[in-house]
mmCIF file of N, CA, C and O in Angstrom:
data_model
loop_
_atom_site.group_PDB
_atom_site.id
_atom_site.type_symbol
_atom_site.label_atom_id
_atom_site.label_comp_id
_atom_site.label_asym_id
_atom_site.label_seq_id
_atom_site.Cartn_x
_atom_site.Cartn_y
_atom_site.Cartn_z
ATOM 1 N N THR A 1 -68.959 -58.810 76.107
ATOM 2 C CA THR A 1 -67.645 -59.416 76.145
ATOM 3 C C THR A 1 -67.662 -60.566 77.135
ATOM 4 O O THR A 1 -68.463 -60.595 78.054
ATOM 5 N N ILE A 2 -66.776 -61.486 76.947
ATOM 6 C CA ILE A 2 -66.644 -62.612 77.862
ATOM 7 C C ILE A 2 -65.235 -62.564 78.437
ATOM 8 O O ILE A 2 -64.250 -62.651 77.704
ATOM 9 N N GLU A 3 -65.163 -62.376 79.740
ATOM 10 C CA GLU A 3 -63.884 -62.307 80.435
ATOM 11 C C GLU A 3 -63.537 -63.665 81.016
ATOM 12 O O GLU A 3 -64.393 -64.339 81.572
ATOM 13 N N ASP A 4 -62.302 -64.027 80.946
ATOM 14 C CA ASP A 4 -61.826 -65.239 81.612
ATOM 15 C C ASP A 4 -61.173 -64.820 82.928
ATOM 16 O O ASP A 4 -60.118 -65.306 83.306
ATOM 17 N N ASN A 5 -61.808 -63.859 83.564
ATOM 18 C CA ASN A 5 -61.309 -63.294 84.798
ATOM 19 C C ASN A 5 -62.411 -62.411 85.361
ATOM 20 O O ASN A 5 -63.562 -62.514 84.991
ATOM 21 N N VAL A 6 -62.019 -61.471 86.204
ATOM 22 C CA VAL A 6 -62.969 -60.546 86.821
ATOM 23 C C VAL A 6 -63.471 -59.553 85.775
ATOM 24 O O VAL A 6 -62.699 -59.059 84.952
ATOM 25 N N VAL A 7 -64.771 -59.258 85.798
ATOM 26 C CA VAL A 7 -65.370 -58.340 84.825
ATOM 27 C C VAL A 7 -64.863 -56.917 85.028
ATOM 28 O O VAL A 7 -64.486 -56.240 84.068
ATOM 29 N N THR A 8 -64.849 -56.475 86.283
ATOM 30 C CA THR A 8 -64.453 -55.104 86.593
ATOM 31 C C THR A 8 -63.005 -54.864 86.181
ATOM 32 O O THR A 8 -62.104 -55.586 86.595
ATOM 33 N N GLY A 9 -62.806 -53.858 85.346
ATOM 34 C CA GLY A 9 -61.463 -53.509 84.905
ATOM 35 C C GLY A 9 -60.957 -54.371 83.764
ATOM 36 O O GLY A 9 -59.805 -54.252 83.358
ATOM 37 N N GLY A 10 -61.820 -55.194 83.207
ATOM 38 C CA GLY A 10 -61.406 -56.082 82.129
ATOM 39 C C GLY A 10 -61.527 -55.431 80.760
ATOM 40 O O GLY A 10 -61.788 -54.230 80.621
ATOM 41 N N ALA A 11 -61.370 -56.254 79.757
ATOM 42 C CA ALA A 11 -61.435 -55.767 78.373
ATOM 43 C C ALA A 11 -62.797 -55.173 78.055
ATOM 44 O O ALA A 11 -62.906 -54.179 77.324
ATOM 45 N N GLY A 12 -63.859 -55.770 78.594
ATOM 46 C CA GLY A 12 -65.206 -55.246 78.350
ATOM 47 C C GLY A 12 -65.387 -53.846 78.901
ATOM 48 O O GLY A 12 -66.007 -52.990 78.256
ATOM 49 N N ASP A 13 -64.856 -53.599 80.085
ATOM 50 C CA ASP A 13 -64.904 -52.245 80.658
ATOM 51 C C ASP A 13 -64.179 -51.255 79.762
ATOM 52 O O ASP A 13 -64.656 -50.151 79.515
ATOM 53 N N GLN A 14 -63.017 -51.655 79.285
ATOM 54 C CA GLN A 14 -62.235 -50.772 78.412
ATOM 55 C C GLN A 14 -62.964 -50.503 77.098
ATOM 56 O O GLN A 14 -63.005 -49.373 76.622
ATOM 57 N N LEU A 15 -63.541 -51.541 76.523
ATOM 58 C CA LEU A 15 -64.277 -51.396 75.272
ATOM 59 C C LEU A 15 -65.473 -50.469 75.452
ATOM 60 O O LEU A 15 -65.693 -49.543 74.659
ATOM 61 N N THR A 16 -66.238 -50.692 76.510
ATOM 62 C CA THR A 16 -67.403 -49.851 76.792
ATOM 63 C C THR A 16 -66.990 -48.399 76.976
ATOM 64 O O THR A 16 -67.613 -47.482 76.431
ATOM 65 N N GLN A 17 -65.946 -48.175 77.732
ATOM 66 C CA GLN A 17 -65.468 -46.817 77.985
ATOM 67 C C GLN A 17 -65.054 -46.128 76.674
ATOM 68 O O GLN A 17 -65.416 -44.972 76.435
ATOM 69 N N GLN A 18 -64.320 -46.829 75.835
ATOM 70 C CA GLN A 18 -63.885 -46.240 74.572
ATOM 71 C C GLN A 18 -65.061 -45.936 73.643
ATOM 72 O O GLN A 18 -65.103 -44.872 73.016
ATOM 73 N N LEU A 19 -66.002 -46.846 73.546
ATOM 74 C CA LEU A 19 -67.168 -46.621 72.689
ATOM 75 C C LEU A 19 -67.971 -45.421 73.167
ATOM 76 O O LEU A 19 -68.381 -44.575 72.368
ATOM 77 N N ARG A 20 -68.212 -45.340 74.463
ATOM 78 C CA ARG A 20 -68.981 -44.210 74.994
ATOM 79 C C ARG A 20 -68.221 -42.906 74.851
ATOM 80 O O ARG A 20 -68.809 -41.866 74.573
ATOM 81 N N HIS A 21 -66.912 -42.960 75.031
ATOM 82 C CA HIS A 21 -66.081 -41.763 74.872
ATOM 83 C C HIS A 21 -66.181 -41.229 73.441
ATOM 84 O O HIS A 21 -66.143 -40.025 73.214
ATOM 85 N N GLN A 22 -66.353 -42.136 72.487
ATOM 86 C CA GLN A 22 -66.469 -41.746 71.089
ATOM 87 C C GLN A 22 -67.908 -41.451 70.674
ATOM 88 O O GLN A 22 -68.191 -41.217 69.517
ATOM 89 N N GLY A 23 -68.833 -41.479 71.649
ATOM 90 C CA GLY A 23 -70.215 -41.123 71.371
ATOM 91 C C GLY A 23 -71.094 -42.255 70.884
ATOM 92 O O GLY A 23 -72.179 -42.012 70.364
ATOM 93 N N HIS A 24 -70.652 -43.486 71.037
ATOM 94 C CA HIS A 24 -71.432 -44.632 70.602
ATOM 95 C C HIS A 24 -72.163 -45.236 71.794
ATOM 96 O O HIS A 24 -71.553 -45.558 72.803
ATOM 97 N N ASP A 25 -73.462 -45.389 71.663
ATOM 98 C CA ASP A 25 -74.246 -46.034 72.710
ATOM 99 C C ASP A 25 -74.649 -47.410 72.194
ATOM 100 O O ASP A 25 -75.681 -47.582 71.560
ATOM 101 N N VAL A 26 -73.790 -48.366 72.435
ATOM 102 C CA VAL A 26 -73.976 -49.717 71.919
ATOM 103 C C VAL A 26 -74.346 -50.645 73.073
ATOM 104 O O VAL A 26 -73.684 -50.627 74.109
ATOM 105 N N PRO A 27 -75.403 -51.439 72.906
ATOM 106 C CA PRO A 27 -75.767 -52.365 73.988
ATOM 107 C C PRO A 27 -74.738 -53.497 74.086
ATOM 108 O O PRO A 27 -74.559 -54.257 73.140
ATOM 109 N N LEU A 28 -74.058 -53.557 75.203
ATOM 110 C CA LEU A 28 -73.055 -54.593 75.427
ATOM 111 C C LEU A 28 -73.428 -55.417 76.642
ATOM 112 O O LEU A 28 -74.080 -54.917 77.559
ATOM 113 N N MET A 29 -72.998 -56.641 76.634
ATOM 114 C CA MET A 29 -73.173 -57.509 77.790
ATOM 115 C C MET A 29 -71.788 -57.968 78.217
ATOM 116 O O MET A 29 -70.966 -58.327 77.379
ATOM 117 N N ASP A 30 -71.549 -57.938 79.504
ATOM 118 C CA ASP A 30 -70.275 -58.399 80.031
ATOM 119 C C ASP A 30 -70.503 -59.659 80.851
ATOM 120 O O ASP A 30 -71.354 -59.690 81.735
ATOM 121 N N PHE A 31 -69.728 -60.678 80.540
ATOM 122 C CA PHE A 31 -69.780 -61.927 81.281
ATOM 123 C C PHE A 31 -68.409 -62.175 81.876
ATOM 124 O O PHE A 31 -67.392 -61.991 81.200
ATOM 125 N N GLY A 32 -68.375 -62.573 83.122
ATOM 126 C CA GLY A 32 -67.107 -62.885 83.747
ATOM 127 C C GLY A 32 -67.299 -63.192 85.213
ATOM 128 O O GLY A 32 -68.416 -63.279 85.719
ATOM 129 N N ILE A 33 -66.204 -63.342 85.884
ATOM 130 C CA ILE A 33 -66.206 -63.725 87.284
ATOM 131 C C ILE A 33 -66.407 -62.487 88.144
ATOM 132 O O ILE A 33 -65.725 -61.475 87.942
ATOM 133 N N PRO A 34 -67.330 -62.533 89.100
ATOM 134 C CA PRO A 34 -67.529 -61.373 89.979
ATOM 135 C C PRO A 34 -66.310 -61.171 90.879
ATOM 136 O O PRO A 34 -65.577 -62.116 91.175
ATOM 137 N N ASP A 35 -66.103 -59.949 91.286
ATOM 138 C CA ASP A 35 -64.974 -59.595 92.146
ATOM 139 C C ASP A 35 -65.348 -59.876 93.595
ATOM 140 O O ASP A 35 -65.639 -58.966 94.365
ATOM 141 N N GLU A 36 -65.393 -61.144 93.936
ATOM 142 C CA GLU A 36 -65.761 -61.566 95.283
ATOM 143 C C GLU A 36 -65.153 -62.930 95.557
ATOM 144 O O GLU A 36 -64.717 -63.625 94.635
ATOM 145 N N PHE A 37 -65.125 -63.304 96.821
ATOM 146 C CA PHE A 37 -64.581 -64.607 97.176
ATOM 147 C C PHE A 37 -65.485 -65.702 96.649
ATOM 148 O O PHE A 37 -66.701 -65.646 96.800
ATOM 149 N N LEU A 38 -64.883 -66.679 96.026
ATOM 150 C CA LEU A 38 -65.619 -67.838 95.543
ATOM 151 C C LEU A 38 -65.094 -69.077 96.263
ATOM 152 O O LEU A 38 -63.883 -69.223 96.442
ATOM 153 N N GLY A 39 -65.990 -69.932 96.639
ATOM 154 C CA GLY A 39 -65.593 -71.165 97.300
ATOM 155 C C GLY A 39 -64.768 -72.038 96.371
ATOM 156 O O GLY A 39 -64.758 -71.856 95.153
ATOM 157 N N HIS A 40 -64.080 -72.991 96.943
ATOM 158 C CA HIS A 40 -63.241 -73.890 96.152
ATOM 159 C C HIS A 40 -64.113 -74.874 95.384
ATOM 160 O O HIS A 40 -65.042 -75.451 95.921
ATOM 161 N N ALA A 41 -63.792 -75.008 94.118
ATOM 162 C CA ALA A 41 -64.491 -75.954 93.247
ATOM 163 C C ALA A 41 -63.677 -76.075 91.970
ATOM 164 O O ALA A 41 -62.753 -75.286 91.729
ATOM 165 N N SER A 42 -64.039 -77.014 91.156
ATOM 166 C CA SER A 42 -63.363 -77.134 89.856
ATOM 167 C C SER A 42 -63.780 -75.956 88.979
ATOM 168 O O SER A 42 -64.797 -75.294 89.229
ATOM 169 N N ARG A 43 -63.006 -75.705 87.943
ATOM 170 C CA ARG A 43 -63.326 -74.607 87.024
ATOM 171 C C ARG A 43 -64.725 -74.794 86.439
ATOM 172 O O ARG A 43 -65.520 -73.863 86.388
ATOM 173 N N GLY A 44 -65.036 -76.012 86.017
ATOM 174 C CA GLY A 44 -66.348 -76.288 85.446
ATOM 175 C C GLY A 44 -67.477 -76.033 86.425
ATOM 176 O O GLY A 44 -68.514 -75.475 86.065
ATOM 177 N N GLN A 45 -67.272 -76.435 87.677
ATOM 178 C CA GLN A 45 -68.294 -76.208 88.699
ATOM 179 C C GLN A 45 -68.487 -74.716 88.954
ATOM 180 O O GLN A 45 -69.624 -74.248 89.102
ATOM 181 N N LEU A 46 -67.392 -73.960 89.009
ATOM 182 C CA LEU A 46 -67.507 -72.511 89.223
ATOM 183 C C LEU A 46 -68.234 -71.846 88.061
ATOM 184 O O LEU A 46 -69.118 -71.006 88.272
ATOM 185 N N LEU A 47 -67.868 -72.200 86.841
ATOM 186 C CA LEU A 47 -68.528 -71.595 85.681
ATOM 187 C C LEU A 47 -70.015 -71.914 85.676
ATOM 188 O O LEU A 47 -70.840 -71.042 85.365
ATOM 189 N N GLU A 48 -70.356 -73.126 86.038
ATOM 190 C CA GLU A 48 -71.773 -73.503 86.096
ATOM 191 C C GLU A 48 -72.498 -72.707 87.180
ATOM 192 O O GLU A 48 -73.589 -72.178 86.951
ATOM 193 N N THR A 49 -71.898 -72.606 88.342
ATOM 194 C CA THR A 49 -72.498 -71.854 89.453
ATOM 195 C C THR A 49 -72.694 -70.382 89.089
ATOM 196 O O THR A 49 -73.701 -69.769 89.453
ATOM 197 N N LEU A 50 -71.736 -69.823 88.362
ATOM 198 C CA LEU A 50 -71.781 -68.405 87.994
ATOM 199 C C LEU A 50 -72.607 -68.136 86.740
ATOM 200 O O LEU A 50 -72.771 -66.987 86.336
ATOM 201 N N GLY A 51 -73.124 -69.172 86.106
ATOM 202 C CA GLY A 51 -73.886 -68.979 84.872
ATOM 203 C C GLY A 51 -72.995 -68.602 83.708
ATOM 204 O O GLY A 51 -73.395 -67.835 82.834
ATOM 205 N N LEU A 52 -71.775 -69.138 83.688
ATOM 206 C CA LEU A 52 -70.818 -68.778 82.646
ATOM 207 C C LEU A 52 -70.457 -69.933 81.722
ATOM 208 O O LEU A 52 -69.426 -69.914 81.065
ATOM 209 N N THR A 53 -71.336 -70.935 81.655
ATOM 210 C CA THR A 53 -71.103 -71.997 80.673
ATOM 211 C C THR A 53 -71.506 -71.462 79.299
ATOM 212 O O THR A 53 -72.196 -70.443 79.180
ATOM 213 N N ALA A 54 -71.077 -72.154 78.266
ATOM 214 C CA ALA A 54 -71.435 -71.729 76.909
ATOM 215 C C ALA A 54 -72.950 -71.666 76.738
ATOM 216 O O ALA A 54 -73.481 -70.721 76.139
ATOM 217 N N GLN A 55 -73.656 -72.639 77.297
ATOM 218 C CA GLN A 55 -75.121 -72.638 77.193
ATOM 219 C C GLN A 55 -75.728 -71.451 77.933
ATOM 220 O O GLN A 55 -76.669 -70.824 77.439
ATOM 221 N N ASP A 56 -75.221 -71.146 79.137
ATOM 222 C CA ASP A 56 -75.746 -70.021 79.909
ATOM 223 C C ASP A 56 -75.548 -68.701 79.177
ATOM 224 O O ASP A 56 -76.456 -67.868 79.095
ATOM 225 N N ILE A 57 -74.347 -68.521 78.642
ATOM 226 C CA ILE A 57 -74.043 -67.273 77.939
ATOM 227 C C ILE A 57 -74.880 -67.169 76.672
ATOM 228 O O ILE A 57 -75.459 -66.112 76.387
ATOM 229 N N SER A 58 -74.986 -68.254 75.923
ATOM 230 C CA SER A 58 -75.811 -68.248 74.706
ATOM 231 C C SER A 58 -77.252 -67.894 75.022
ATOM 232 O O SER A 58 -77.868 -67.074 74.336
ATOM 233 N N ARG A 59 -77.788 -68.506 76.068
ATOM 234 C CA ARG A 59 -79.172 -68.234 76.467
ATOM 235 C C ARG A 59 -79.349 -66.752 76.818
ATOM 236 O O ARG A 59 -80.310 -66.112 76.397
ATOM 237 N N SER A 60 -78.414 -66.202 77.576
ATOM 238 C CA SER A 60 -78.506 -64.797 77.969
ATOM 239 C C SER A 60 -78.471 -63.869 76.761
ATOM 240 O O SER A 60 -79.232 -62.903 76.689
ATOM 241 N N VAL A 61 -77.596 -64.171 75.816
ATOM 242 C CA VAL A 61 -77.484 -63.330 74.619
ATOM 243 C C VAL A 61 -78.766 -63.412 73.790
ATOM 244 O O VAL A 61 -79.296 -62.393 73.329
ATOM 245 N N ILE A 62 -79.283 -64.616 73.612
ATOM 246 C CA ILE A 62 -80.518 -64.793 72.831
ATOM 247 C C ILE A 62 -81.685 -64.079 73.511
ATOM 248 O O ILE A 62 -82.480 -63.399 72.847
ATOM 249 N N GLU A 63 -81.800 -64.203 74.819
ATOM 250 C CA GLU A 63 -82.880 -63.531 75.545
ATOM 251 C C GLU A 63 -82.757 -62.009 75.432
ATOM 252 O O GLU A 63 -83.750 -61.321 75.216
ATOM 253 N N ARG A 64 -81.545 -61.479 75.569
ATOM 254 C CA ARG A 64 -81.353 -60.035 75.450
ATOM 255 C C ARG A 64 -81.693 -59.563 74.051
ATOM 256 O O ARG A 64 -82.338 -58.538 73.866
ATOM 257 N N HIS A 65 -81.286 -60.335 73.044
ATOM 258 C CA HIS A 65 -81.601 -59.964 71.664
ATOM 259 C C HIS A 65 -83.115 -59.952 71.446
ATOM 260 O O HIS A 65 -83.648 -59.032 70.824
ATOM 261 N N ALA A 66 -83.803 -60.953 71.957
ATOM 262 C CA ALA A 66 -85.259 -61.025 71.813
ATOM 263 C C ALA A 66 -85.917 -59.818 72.485
ATOM 264 O O ALA A 66 -86.878 -59.248 71.948
ATOM 265 N N GLN A 67 -85.412 -59.406 73.633
ATOM 266 C CA GLN A 67 -85.958 -58.226 74.320
ATOM 267 C C GLN A 67 -85.756 -56.974 73.478
ATOM 268 O O GLN A 67 -86.656 -56.150 73.360
ATOM 269 N N ARG A 68 -84.571 -56.832 72.894
ATOM 270 C CA ARG A 68 -84.287 -55.653 72.066
ATOM 271 C C ARG A 68 -85.178 -55.636 70.828
ATOM 272 O O ARG A 68 -85.679 -54.594 70.435
ATOM 273 N N VAL A 69 -85.374 -56.786 70.211
ATOM 274 C CA VAL A 69 -86.241 -56.870 69.033
ATOM 275 C C VAL A 69 -87.666 -56.482 69.417
ATOM 276 O O VAL A 69 -88.334 -55.730 68.696
ATOM 277 N N ALA A 70 -88.139 -56.961 70.556
ATOM 278 C CA ALA A 70 -89.491 -56.630 71.014
ATOM 279 C C ALA A 70 -89.617 -55.129 71.260
ATOM 280 O O ALA A 70 -90.643 -54.528 70.924
ATOM 281 N N GLN A 71 -88.586 -54.511 71.818
ATOM 282 C CA GLN A 71 -88.617 -53.062 72.053
ATOM 283 C C GLN A 71 -88.697 -52.300 70.737
ATOM 284 O O GLN A 71 -89.466 -51.357 70.602
ATOM 285 N N VAL A 72 -87.907 -52.716 69.764
ATOM 286 C CA VAL A 72 -87.930 -52.064 68.448
ATOM 287 C C VAL A 72 -89.286 -52.255 67.793
ATOM 288 O O VAL A 72 -89.841 -51.313 67.204
ATOM 289 N N ASP A 73 -89.828 -53.452 67.891
ATOM 290 C CA ASP A 73 -91.149 -53.719 67.311
ATOM 291 C C ASP A 73 -92.217 -52.823 67.936
ATOM 292 O O ASP A 73 -93.093 -52.319 67.241
ATOM 293 N N GLN A 74 -92.132 -52.621 69.245
ATOM 294 C CA GLN A 74 -93.105 -51.754 69.918
ATOM 295 C C GLN A 74 -92.970 -50.316 69.460
ATOM 296 O O GLN A 74 -93.967 -49.624 69.270
ATOM 297 N N LEU A 75 -91.749 -49.882 69.249
ATOM 298 C CA LEU A 75 -91.529 -48.501 68.807
ATOM 299 C C LEU A 75 -91.987 -48.281 67.373
ATOM 300 O O LEU A 75 -92.427 -47.190 67.029
ATOM 301 N N SER A 76 -91.885 -49.304 66.552
ATOM 302 C CA SER A 76 -92.238 -49.133 65.143
ATOM 303 C C SER A 76 -93.669 -49.573 64.813
ATOM 304 O O SER A 76 -94.096 -49.420 63.675
ATOM 305 N N ALA A 77 -94.380 -50.111 65.799
ATOM 306 C CA ALA A 77 -95.755 -50.551 65.545
ATOM 307 C C ALA A 77 -96.675 -49.352 65.354
ATOM 308 O O ALA A 77 -96.515 -48.312 66.010
ATOM 309 N N PRO A 78 -97.626 -49.471 64.431
ATOM 310 C CA PRO A 78 -98.592 -48.386 64.235
ATOM 311 C C PRO A 78 -99.372 -48.139 65.522
ATOM 312 O O PRO A 78 -99.727 -49.070 66.243
ATOM 313 N N THR A 79 -99.641 -46.870 65.802
ATOM 314 C CA THR A 79 -100.346 -46.519 67.036
ATOM 315 C C THR A 79 -101.848 -46.567 66.877
ATOM 316 O O THR A 79 -102.570 -46.505 67.863
ATOM 317 N N GLY A 80 -102.341 -46.612 65.660
ATOM 318 C CA GLY A 80 -103.781 -46.624 65.444
ATOM 319 C C GLY A 80 -104.367 -45.223 65.449
ATOM 320 O O GLY A 80 -105.559 -45.028 65.262
ATOM 321 N N ARG A 81 -103.520 -44.257 65.691
ATOM 322 C CA ARG A 81 -103.983 -42.857 65.639
ATOM 323 C C ARG A 81 -103.672 -42.309 64.265
ATOM 324 O O ARG A 81 -102.629 -42.538 63.716
ATOM 325 N N GLY A 82 -104.555 -41.550 63.738
ATOM 326 C CA GLY A 82 -104.178 -41.074 62.459
ATOM 327 C C GLY A 82 -104.947 -40.004 61.906
ATOM 328 O O GLY A 82 -104.960 -39.492 60.941
#
């Protein structure tokens, strides 16, 4: 999920909690502003500093997907034992 606010207690937290409560173990990523003091800057500068630009988020999602695909490939690869 992408929060336009603090991640903790946001929509992503609620979604994750509901999915797990219903027995679903779904890999989710939460993006948002950390619950800490941030120095003064423009919105664009803060998003860039926090890695929350569209490019940063896209890159993170693509990298996570590639990692998951690699994990699945390793699990399904023949072991050579037989």
